[in-house]
């Protein structure tokens, strides 16, 4: 049974006024709110366990280790990784993508090619540009059409023996477009030996993820967009690939032996987890996975898709609304502008006065904004706790903004 009021009651933060109005939180693609079960798990760690992991003989250290490793196994199941040691704790998608692009440095040489898409977040662009600077490799970018849909015939023409990395997002954060990653992965496998990287920042919160079925080499996501604390994230990598690549950060935890004559590295996952991890956050990420599974991923997806369909329909009933990617296959996000009226941030400020939190601007995807020749959009993004009447409030707010700004 999907009971929205019961779900909302688990998110104390939603029960407040902002600028004198009940909060309508529609900025979930930036970060989601956290249910009480996640917050109490985090608090309980600091109140009752707080100790460093993997090193201590004492009881609290062992408890902390057990809980963090239990969380790793929950995440392993959540994404259907073959082994728990293929699940690396990071501080988010950005760190995961930087890690991958760094450890691949030795594998690329001048004139090799890295394929990304126009729909990428800056964190799936800049690390690859840096890798190109280090190696002389070249970046190729899959273009989009007027609906924001990737032009796969151009992608086909990019694939060659020079292709060493294909890195694309599963869902675009700016437009909510669901990319055909199954097709992209199949084509890449058929035609190249490239490493396949999937940015799952906007898909892990919404979809059932099966990295084995997907057959990607790496899949990265952020905990804070899926009901877990900030500063948490996951990098999944296939065992044989991670084992064959060098470490990222050096330090404690990631060594097998260390001397001035040289250092040998720990096995997975510790080779990629140098230093003290975010133990409380990582344990709370496991609680977020529990929350998602309790609600049910199918229920979440169904509810969010219904919200999206409703929001799009209601917004389009107004005159002068331009929705980007209107006809594309999307999830969880509606990105729009009021035609000929003001700029996105003006609309966002008016909505804020009404207690409605949306994101405005380029959403860390400047190339998409350049493509549409705009500075930014107003983005409303949904989570499991959003209600249809909140969409009505959004649409009322947009109407008001239209009046005030014209
Ligand atoms: C598609 C996508 N990739 C990467 C990121 C970066 O995530 P983080 O800031 O959590 O590292 C985001 C964040 O909005 C995103 O939406």
CSV table of C-alpha atoms and ligand atoms in Angstrom, one decimal:
chain,number,residue,atom,x,y,z
A,1,UNK,CA,0.0,0.0,0.0
A,2,UNK,CA,1.4,3.3,-1.1
A,3,UNK,CA,0.3,5.8,1.6
A,4,UNK,CA,1.7,9.3,0.8
A,5,UNK,CA,0.7,10.8,4.2
A,6,UNK,CA,2.5,8.0,6.0
A,7,UNK,CA,5.6,8.6,3.8
A,8,UNK,CA,5.5,12.3,4.4
A,9,UNK,CA,5.2,11.8,8.2
A,10,UNK,CA,8.7,10.3,8.0
A,11,UNK,CA,10.1,13.6,6.7
A,12,UNK,CA,9.9,16.0,9.6
A,13,UNK,CA,11.5,18.8,7.6
A,14,UNK,CA,8.5,18.9,5.2
A,15,UNK,CA,6.2,20.0,8.0
A,16,UNK,CA,7.3,23.6,8.2
A,17,UNK,CA,6.5,27.0,6.7
A,18,UNK,CA,8.9,28.9,4.5
A,19,UNK,CA,8.2,32.6,4.0
A,20,UNK,CA,5.0,32.0,5.9
A,21,UNK,CA,3.7,29.3,3.5
A,22,UNK,CA,3.8,25.5,3.8
A,23,UNK,CA,7.0,24.3,2.3
A,24,UNK,CA,6.7,22.8,-1.2
A,25,UNK,CA,10.0,21.1,-1.8
A,26,UNK,CA,10.6,20.5,-5.5
A,27,UNK,CA,14.4,20.6,-5.7
A,28,UNK,CA,15.0,16.9,-5.3
A,29,UNK,CA,17.4,16.5,-8.2
A,30,UNK,CA,19.7,18.8,-6.3
A,31,UNK,CA,19.3,16.9,-3.0
A,32,UNK,CA,16.5,15.0,-1.5
A,33,UNK,CA,15.2,15.3,2.1
A,34,UNK,CA,16.1,12.6,4.5
A,35,UNK,CA,13.6,10.4,6.4
A,36,UNK,CA,13.7,10.1,10.1
A,37,UNK,CA,15.1,6.5,9.9
A,38,UNK,CA,18.2,7.8,8.1
A,39,UNK,CA,18.6,10.7,10.5
A,40,UNK,CA,18.3,8.5,13.6
A,41,UNK,CA,20.7,5.9,12.1
A,42,UNK,CA,23.2,8.7,11.6
A,43,UNK,CA,22.6,10.1,15.1
A,44,UNK,CA,22.7,6.7,16.8
A,45,UNK,CA,26.2,6.1,15.2
A,46,UNK,CA,27.6,9.3,16.7
A,47,UNK,CA,25.8,8.9,20.0
A,48,UNK,CA,26.4,5.2,20.6
A,49,UNK,CA,29.2,3.9,18.4
A,50,UNK,CA,31.5,6.6,17.1
A,51,UNK,CA,34.8,4.8,16.4
A,52,UNK,CA,37.1,4.4,13.5
A,53,UNK,CA,36.6,1.4,11.3
A,54,UNK,CA,38.8,-1.6,10.3
A,55,UNK,CA,41.6,-0.8,12.6
A,56,UNK,CA,40.4,-1.2,16.1
A,57,UNK,CA,40.4,-4.2,18.4
A,58,UNK,CA,37.9,-2.6,20.7
A,59,UNK,CA,34.2,-3.2,20.7
A,60,UNK,CA,33.0,0.1,19.3
A,61,UNK,CA,35.5,0.0,16.4
A,62,UNK,CA,34.3,-3.5,15.6
A,63,UNK,CA,30.6,-2.4,15.8
A,64,UNK,CA,31.3,0.5,13.5
A,65,UNK,CA,33.1,-1.8,11.1
A,66,UNK,CA,30.3,-4.3,11.1
A,67,UNK,CA,27.6,-1.7,10.5
A,68,UNK,CA,29.5,0.0,7.7
A,69,UNK,CA,30.2,-3.4,6.0
A,70,UNK,CA,26.5,-4.3,6.4
A,71,UNK,CA,25.6,-1.1,4.7
A,72,UNK,CA,28.1,-2.0,1.8
A,73,UNK,CA,26.3,-5.3,1.4
A,74,UNK,CA,22.9,-3.6,1.4
A,75,UNK,CA,24.2,-1.4,-1.4
A,76,UNK,CA,25.6,-4.4,-3.2
A,77,UNK,CA,22.2,-5.9,-3.3
A,78,UNK,CA,20.5,-2.6,-4.2
A,79,UNK,CA,22.5,-2.4,-7.4
A,80,UNK,CA,23.0,-6.1,-7.8
A,81,UNK,CA,26.8,-6.0,-7.8
A,82,UNK,CA,28.4,-9.5,-8.0
A,83,UNK,CA,30.7,-8.8,-4.9
A,84,UNK,CA,30.5,-6.4,-2.0
A,85,UNK,CA,34.1,-5.4,-2.6
A,86,UNK,CA,33.1,-3.9,-5.9
A,87,UNK,CA,31.1,-1.3,-3.9
A,88,UNK,CA,33.4,1.6,-3.0
A,89,UNK,CA,32.3,4.4,-0.6
A,90,UNK,CA,33.0,7.8,-2.0
A,91,UNK,CA,31.7,11.3,-1.1
A,92,UNK,CA,29.5,11.5,-4.2
A,93,UNK,CA,29.2,11.2,-7.9
A,94,UNK,CA,31.7,14.0,-8.5
A,95,UNK,CA,34.4,12.1,-6.5
A,96,UNK,CA,33.5,8.9,-8.2
A,97,UNK,CA,33.9,10.3,-11.7
A,98,UNK,CA,37.2,12.1,-10.8
A,99,UNK,CA,38.5,8.8,-9.3
A,100,UNK,CA,37.7,6.8,-12.5
A,101,UNK,CA,39.1,9.4,-14.9
A,102,UNK,CA,42.3,9.6,-12.7
A,103,UNK,CA,42.9,5.9,-12.5
A,104,UNK,CA,42.4,5.4,-16.2
A,105,UNK,CA,45.2,7.9,-17.0
A,106,UNK,CA,47.8,5.2,-17.8
A,107,UNK,CA,45.3,3.4,-20.1
A,108,UNK,CA,45.0,6.3,-22.5
A,109,UNK,CA,47.4,7.9,-25.0
A,110,UNK,CA,47.5,10.7,-27.5
A,111,UNK,CA,44.6,10.7,-30.0
A,112,UNK,CA,42.6,8.1,-28.1
A,113,UNK,CA,39.0,9.1,-27.8
A,114,UNK,CA,36.6,9.5,-24.9
A,115,UNK,CA,32.9,9.8,-25.7
A,116,UNK,CA,30.5,11.7,-23.5
A,117,UNK,CA,27.2,13.4,-24.3
A,118,UNK,CA,25.7,16.9,-24.5
A,119,UNK,CA,23.5,16.0,-21.6
A,120,UNK,CA,26.2,15.6,-19.1
A,121,UNK,CA,26.6,17.3,-15.7
A,122,UNK,CA,29.8,19.3,-15.5
A,123,UNK,CA,31.2,16.5,-13.2
A,124,UNK,CA,31.0,14.1,-16.2
A,125,UNK,CA,32.7,16.7,-18.5
A,126,UNK,CA,35.5,18.3,-16.6
A,127,UNK,CA,37.2,15.2,-15.2
A,128,UNK,CA,37.4,13.9,-18.8
A,129,UNK,CA,38.8,17.2,-20.1
A,130,UNK,CA,41.4,17.0,-17.4
A,131,UNK,CA,42.2,13.4,-18.6
A,132,UNK,CA,42.5,14.7,-22.1
A,133,UNK,CA,45.0,17.3,-20.9
A,134,UNK,CA,47.1,14.7,-19.2
A,135,UNK,CA,47.1,12.2,-22.0
A,136,UNK,CA,46.5,14.0,-25.3
A,137,UNK,CA,43.2,12.1,-25.8
A,138,UNK,CA,40.2,13.7,-27.5
A,139,UNK,CA,36.7,14.3,-26.3
A,140,UNK,CA,33.8,13.5,-28.6
A,141,UNK,CA,30.4,14.6,-27.6
A,142,UNK,CA,27.1,12.9,-28.7
A,143,UNK,CA,24.9,15.7,-29.9
A,144,UNK,CA,21.2,16.1,-29.0
A,145,UNK,CA,18.2,17.1,-31.1
A,146,UNK,CA,15.6,19.8,-30.4
A,147,UNK,CA,13.9,17.5,-27.8
A,148,UNK,CA,17.2,17.0,-26.0
A,149,UNK,CA,17.3,13.4,-27.3
A,150,UNK,CA,20.8,11.9,-27.9
A,151,UNK,CA,21.5,11.4,-31.6
A,152,UNK,CA,22.6,7.8,-31.6
A,153,UNK,CA,23.4,7.7,-35.3
A,154,UNK,CA,26.2,10.2,-34.6
A,155,UNK,CA,27.3,8.1,-31.6
A,156,UNK,CA,27.5,5.1,-33.9
A,157,UNK,CA,29.8,7.1,-36.2
A,158,UNK,CA,32.1,7.9,-33.2
A,159,UNK,CA,32.7,4.3,-32.2
A,160,UNK,CA,36.1,3.0,-33.4
A,161,UNK,CA,39.2,1.3,-32.1
A,162,UNK,CA,40.3,4.7,-30.8
A,163,UNK,CA,37.3,4.8,-28.4
A,164,UNK,CA,38.7,4.1,-24.9
A,165,UNK,CA,36.0,5.4,-22.6
A,166,UNK,CA,32.2,6.0,-23.0
A,167,UNK,CA,30.8,7.9,-20.1
A,168,UNK,CA,27.2,9.0,-20.1
A,169,UNK,CA,24.5,9.7,-17.6
A,170,UNK,CA,21.5,7.4,-17.1
A,171,UNK,CA,19.1,10.4,-16.5
A,172,UNK,CA,19.9,14.0,-17.3
A,173,UNK,CA,19.7,16.2,-14.2
A,174,UNK,CA,18.8,19.3,-16.2
A,175,UNK,CA,15.9,17.8,-18.3
A,176,UNK,CA,15.1,14.5,-16.7
A,177,UNK,CA,15.6,12.7,-20.0
A,178,UNK,CA,16.2,8.9,-19.5
A,179,UNK,CA,19.0,8.0,-21.9
A,180,UNK,CA,19.0,4.7,-23.8
A,181,UNK,CA,22.0,3.4,-21.9
A,182,UNK,CA,21.2,-0.3,-22.7
A,183,UNK,CA,21.6,0.5,-26.4
A,184,UNK,CA,24.7,2.7,-25.8
A,185,UNK,CA,26.3,0.0,-23.7
A,186,UNK,CA,25.5,-2.8,-26.3
A,187,UNK,CA,26.8,-0.7,-29.2
A,188,UNK,CA,30.0,0.2,-27.3
A,189,UNK,CA,30.6,-3.5,-26.3
A,190,UNK,CA,30.0,-4.6,-29.9
A,191,UNK,CA,32.4,-2.2,-31.5
A,192,UNK,CA,35.1,-1.3,-29.0
A,193,UNK,CA,37.0,-2.4,-25.9
A,194,UNK,CA,36.2,0.9,-24.2
A,195,UNK,CA,35.5,1.3,-20.5
A,196,UNK,CA,31.9,2.1,-19.9
A,197,UNK,CA,31.0,4.6,-17.2
A,198,UNK,CA,27.4,5.4,-16.1
A,199,UNK,CA,26.6,8.5,-14.1
A,200,UNK,CA,23.7,7.2,-12.1
A,201,UNK,CA,23.3,10.3,-9.9
A,202,UNK,CA,19.7,10.8,-11.2
A,203,UNK,CA,18.8,7.2,-11.8
A,204,UNK,CA,19.7,5.4,-8.5
A,205,UNK,CA,17.0,7.3,-6.6
A,206,UNK,CA,14.3,6.4,-9.1
A,207,UNK,CA,15.0,3.1,-10.8
A,208,UNK,CA,15.8,-0.5,-10.0
A,209,UNK,CA,19.5,-0.7,-10.8
A,210,UNK,CA,21.2,-3.9,-11.9
A,211,UNK,CA,24.8,-3.3,-12.8
A,212,UNK,CA,25.4,-6.9,-13.9
A,213,UNK,CA,22.5,-6.8,-16.3
A,214,UNK,CA,23.5,-3.3,-17.4
A,215,UNK,CA,27.0,-4.6,-18.1
A,216,UNK,CA,28.7,-1.3,-17.4
A,217,UNK,CA,32.2,-1.2,-16.0
A,218,UNK,CA,31.5,1.6,-13.6
A,219,UNK,CA,28.4,3.0,-12.1
A,220,UNK,CA,28.5,6.0,-9.8
A,221,UNK,CA,25.9,7.8,-7.7
A,222,UNK,CA,25.4,10.2,-4.7
A,223,UNK,CA,23.7,9.2,-1.5
A,224,UNK,CA,22.3,12.7,-0.8
A,225,UNK,CA,20.0,12.5,-3.8
A,226,UNK,CA,18.5,9.2,-2.6
A,227,UNK,CA,17.5,10.1,0.9
A,228,UNK,CA,20.9,9.7,2.5
A,229,UNK,CA,23.2,12.3,4.1
A,230,UNK,CA,25.4,14.6,2.1
A,231,UNK,CA,29.0,13.5,1.7
A,232,UNK,CA,28.1,10.0,0.8
A,233,UNK,CA,28.2,8.2,-2.6
A,234,UNK,CA,29.1,5.0,-4.3
A,235,UNK,CA,31.4,3.9,-7.0
A,236,UNK,CA,30.7,0.5,-8.4
A,237,UNK,CA,33.5,-1.0,-10.5
A,238,UNK,CA,33.9,-4.5,-11.9
A,239,UNK,CA,36.3,-6.6,-9.9
A,240,UNK,CA,38.8,-7.4,-12.6
A,241,UNK,CA,38.9,-3.8,-13.9
A,242,UNK,CA,39.4,-2.2,-10.4
A,243,UNK,CA,42.1,-4.8,-9.6
A,244,UNK,CA,44.0,-4.0,-12.7
A,245,UNK,CA,44.0,-0.2,-12.1
A,246,UNK,CA,46.2,1.9,-9.8
A,247,UNK,CA,44.9,3.5,-6.6
A,248,UNK,CA,43.5,7.1,-6.5
A,249,UNK,CA,44.3,8.6,-3.1
A,250,UNK,CA,47.3,7.3,-1.0
A,251,UNK,CA,47.1,7.1,2.7
A,252,UNK,CA,45.9,4.9,5.6
A,253,UNK,CA,43.6,2.0,4.9
A,254,UNK,CA,44.6,1.5,1.3
A,255,UNK,CA,48.0,-0.2,1.9
A,256,UNK,CA,48.9,-3.8,2.4
A,257,UNK,CA,52.4,-2.9,3.5
A,258,UNK,CA,54.2,0.5,3.7
A,259,UNK,CA,57.9,1.1,4.0
A,260,UNK,CA,60.4,3.6,2.6
A,261,UNK,CA,61.4,1.0,0.1
A,262,UNK,CA,57.9,1.0,-1.3
A,263,UNK,CA,54.3,0.3,-0.7
A,264,UNK,CA,52.0,-2.5,-1.6
A,265,UNK,CA,48.2,-1.9,-1.9
A,266,UNK,CA,45.3,-3.4,-0.1
A,267,UNK,CA,42.7,-5.5,-2.0
A,268,UNK,CA,39.3,-4.2,-2.9
A,269,UNK,CA,37.5,-2.2,-1.7
A,270,UNK,CA,40.1,-0.7,0.6
A,271,UNK,CA,42.6,0.1,-2.2
A,272,UNK,CA,40.1,2.9,-3.2
A,273,UNK,CA,39.1,4.0,0.3
A,274,UNK,CA,42.2,5.8,1.7
A,275,UNK,CA,41.8,7.7,5.0
A,276,UNK,CA,39.0,7.7,7.5
A,277,UNK,CA,35.7,7.2,5.7
A,278,UNK,CA,32.4,8.9,6.4
A,279,UNK,CA,31.3,6.1,8.7
A,280,UNK,CA,28.1,7.6,10.0
A,281,UNK,CA,27.1,8.7,6.6
A,282,UNK,CA,27.9,5.4,5.0
A,283,UNK,CA,25.9,3.5,7.6
A,284,UNK,CA,23.0,6.0,7.1
A,285,UNK,CA,23.2,5.4,3.3
A,286,UNK,CA,22.3,1.7,4.1
A,287,UNK,CA,19.3,3.0,6.1
A,288,UNK,CA,18.3,5.1,3.0
A,289,UNK,CA,18.4,1.9,0.9
A,290,UNK,CA,16.2,0.2,3.5
A,291,UNK,CA,13.8,3.2,3.2
A,292,UNK,CA,13.6,2.9,-0.6
A,293,UNK,CA,13.1,-0.8,-0.5
A,294,UNK,CA,10.4,-0.4,2.2
A,295,UNK,CA,8.4,2.0,0.0
A,296,UNK,CA,9.1,-0.1,-3.0
A,297,UNK,CA,11.0,1.0,-6.1
A,298,UNK,CA,8.1,0.3,-8.4
A,299,UNK,CA,5.8,2.5,-6.2
A,300,UNK,CA,8.4,5.3,-6.2
A,301,UNK,CA,8.7,5.2,-9.9
A,302,UNK,CA,5.0,5.0,-10.6
A,303,UNK,CA,4.3,7.9,-8.2
A,304,UNK,CA,7.0,10.2,-9.6
A,305,UNK,CA,6.1,9.5,-13.2
A,306,UNK,CA,2.4,10.3,-12.3
A,307,UNK,CA,3.6,13.6,-10.7
A,308,UNK,CA,5.7,14.4,-13.8
A,309,UNK,CA,2.8,13.7,-16.2
A,310,UNK,CA,0.5,15.9,-14.1
A,311,UNK,CA,3.0,18.7,-13.8
A,312,UNK,CA,3.7,18.8,-17.5
A,313,UNK,CA,0.0,18.7,-18.4
A,314,UNK,CA,-0.9,21.5,-15.9
A,315,UNK,CA,2.0,23.7,-16.9
A,316,UNK,CA,1.2,23.3,-20.6
A,317,UNK,CA,-2.4,24.5,-19.9
A,318,UNK,CA,-0.8,27.9,-19.3
A,319,UNK,CA,0.1,30.1,-22.2
A,320,UNK,CA,3.7,30.8,-23.0
A,321,UNK,CA,5.4,27.9,-21.2
A,322,UNK,CA,8.3,26.2,-22.9
A,323,UNK,CA,9.2,22.8,-21.5
A,324,UNK,CA,12.6,21.5,-22.5
A,325,UNK,CA,12.6,17.9,-23.6
A,326,UNK,CA,8.8,18.0,-23.5
A,327,UNK,CA,8.4,15.0,-25.8
A,328,UNK,CA,11.4,13.0,-24.6
A,329,UNK,CA,11.2,9.9,-22.3
A,330,UNK,CA,11.7,11.6,-18.9
A,331,UNK,CA,11.5,10.9,-15.2
A,332,UNK,CA,11.2,13.1,-12.1
A,333,UNK,CA,12.1,16.5,-13.7
A,334,UNK,CA,10.3,19.3,-15.5
A,335,UNK,CA,12.5,22.0,-16.8
A,336,UNK,CA,10.9,25.1,-18.2
A,337,UNK,CA,10.9,28.8,-18.9
A,338,UNK,CA,8.2,31.4,-19.3
A,339,UNK,CA,8.4,32.6,-22.8
A,340,UNK,CA,9.4,36.2,-23.2
A,341,UNK,CA,9.0,36.8,-19.5
A,342,UNK,CA,11.8,37.6,-17.1
A,343,UNK,CA,14.6,35.2,-16.4
A,344,UNK,CA,14.5,31.8,-14.6
A,345,UNK,CA,15.9,33.2,-11.3
A,346,UNK,CA,13.1,35.8,-11.1
A,347,UNK,CA,10.6,33.1,-11.4
A,348,UNK,CA,12.5,31.1,-8.7
A,349,UNK,CA,12.5,34.0,-6.4
A,350,UNK,CA,8.7,34.6,-6.7
A,351,UNK,CA,8.1,30.9,-6.1
A,352,UNK,CA,10.3,31.0,-3.1
A,353,UNK,CA,8.2,33.8,-1.6
A,354,UNK,CA,5.3,31.3,-1.9
A,355,UNK,CA,7.3,28.6,0.0
A,356,UNK,CA,8.0,26.7,-3.2
A,357,UNK,CA,11.6,25.5,-3.6
A,358,UNK,CA,12.7,24.9,-7.2
A,359,UNK,CA,16.1,25.2,-8.8
A,360,UNK,CA,16.9,27.8,-11.4
A,361,UNK,CA,20.0,28.4,-13.5
A,362,UNK,CA,22.1,26.1,-15.7
A,363,UNK,CA,22.0,23.1,-13.3
A,364,UNK,CA,25.7,22.5,-13.9
A,365,UNK,CA,24.9,21.7,-17.5
A,366,UNK,CA,26.0,24.8,-19.4
A,367,UNK,CA,26.4,23.0,-22.8
A,368,UNK,CA,22.6,22.2,-22.7
A,369,UNK,CA,21.8,25.8,-21.9
A,370,UNK,CA,24.0,26.9,-24.8
A,371,UNK,CA,22.3,24.4,-27.1
A,372,UNK,CA,18.9,25.9,-26.3
A,373,UNK,CA,20.4,29.4,-26.4
A,374,UNK,CA,19.2,30.2,-22.8
A,375,UNK,CA,20.9,31.2,-19.6
A,376,UNK,CA,19.0,28.7,-17.5
A,377,UNK,CA,15.7,27.1,-16.7
A,378,UNK,CA,13.3,26.7,-13.8
A,379,UNK,CA,13.5,23.1,-12.7
A,380,UNK,CA,11.0,21.3,-10.6
A,381,UNK,CA,12.1,17.8,-9.5
A,382,UNK,CA,10.1,15.2,-7.7
A,383,UNK,CA,10.6,12.7,-4.9
A,384,UNK,CA,8.4,10.1,-3.4
A,385,UNK,CA,7.0,12.4,-0.8
A,386,UNK,CA,5.6,15.0,-3.3
A,387,UNK,CA,1.9,15.4,-3.7
A,388,UNK,CA,-0.3,16.4,-6.5
A,389,UNK,CA,-1.7,19.4,-4.7
A,390,UNK,CA,2.0,20.7,-4.5
A,391,UNK,CA,2.0,20.7,-8.3
A,392,UNK,CA,-1.2,22.8,-8.3
A,393,UNK,CA,0.6,25.2,-6.0
A,394,UNK,CA,3.6,25.3,-8.3
A,395,UNK,CA,1.3,26.0,-11.3
A,396,UNK,CA,-0.5,28.8,-9.4
A,397,UNK,CA,2.9,30.2,-8.5
A,398,UNK,CA,4.0,30.2,-12.1
A,399,UNK,CA,0.8,32.0,-13.1
A,400,UNK,CA,1.5,34.6,-10.5
A,401,UNK,CA,5.1,35.0,-11.8
A,402,UNK,CA,3.8,35.4,-15.3
A,403,UNK,CA,1.6,38.2,-14.2
A,404,UNK,CA,4.2,39.9,-12.1
A,405,UNK,CA,7.0,39.7,-14.7
A,406,UNK,CA,5.0,40.6,-17.8
B,1,LIG,C1,23.7,13.7,-13.4
B,1,LIG,C2,24.5,14.2,-12.3
B,1,LIG,N1,25.8,13.9,-12.2
B,1,LIG,C3,26.6,14.3,-11.3
B,1,LIG,C4,26.2,15.1,-10.3
B,1,LIG,C5,27.1,15.6,-9.2
B,1,LIG,O1,26.7,15.0,-8.0
B,1,LIG,P1,27.4,15.4,-6.6
B,1,LIG,O2,27.3,16.9,-6.5
B,1,LIG,O3,26.5,14.8,-5.6
B,1,LIG,O4,28.8,14.9,-6.6
B,1,LIG,C6,24.9,15.5,-10.2
B,1,LIG,C7,24.4,16.4,-9.2
B,1,LIG,O5,23.4,17.2,-9.4
B,1,LIG,C8,24.0,15.0,-11.3
B,1,LIG,O6,22.7,15.4,-11.3
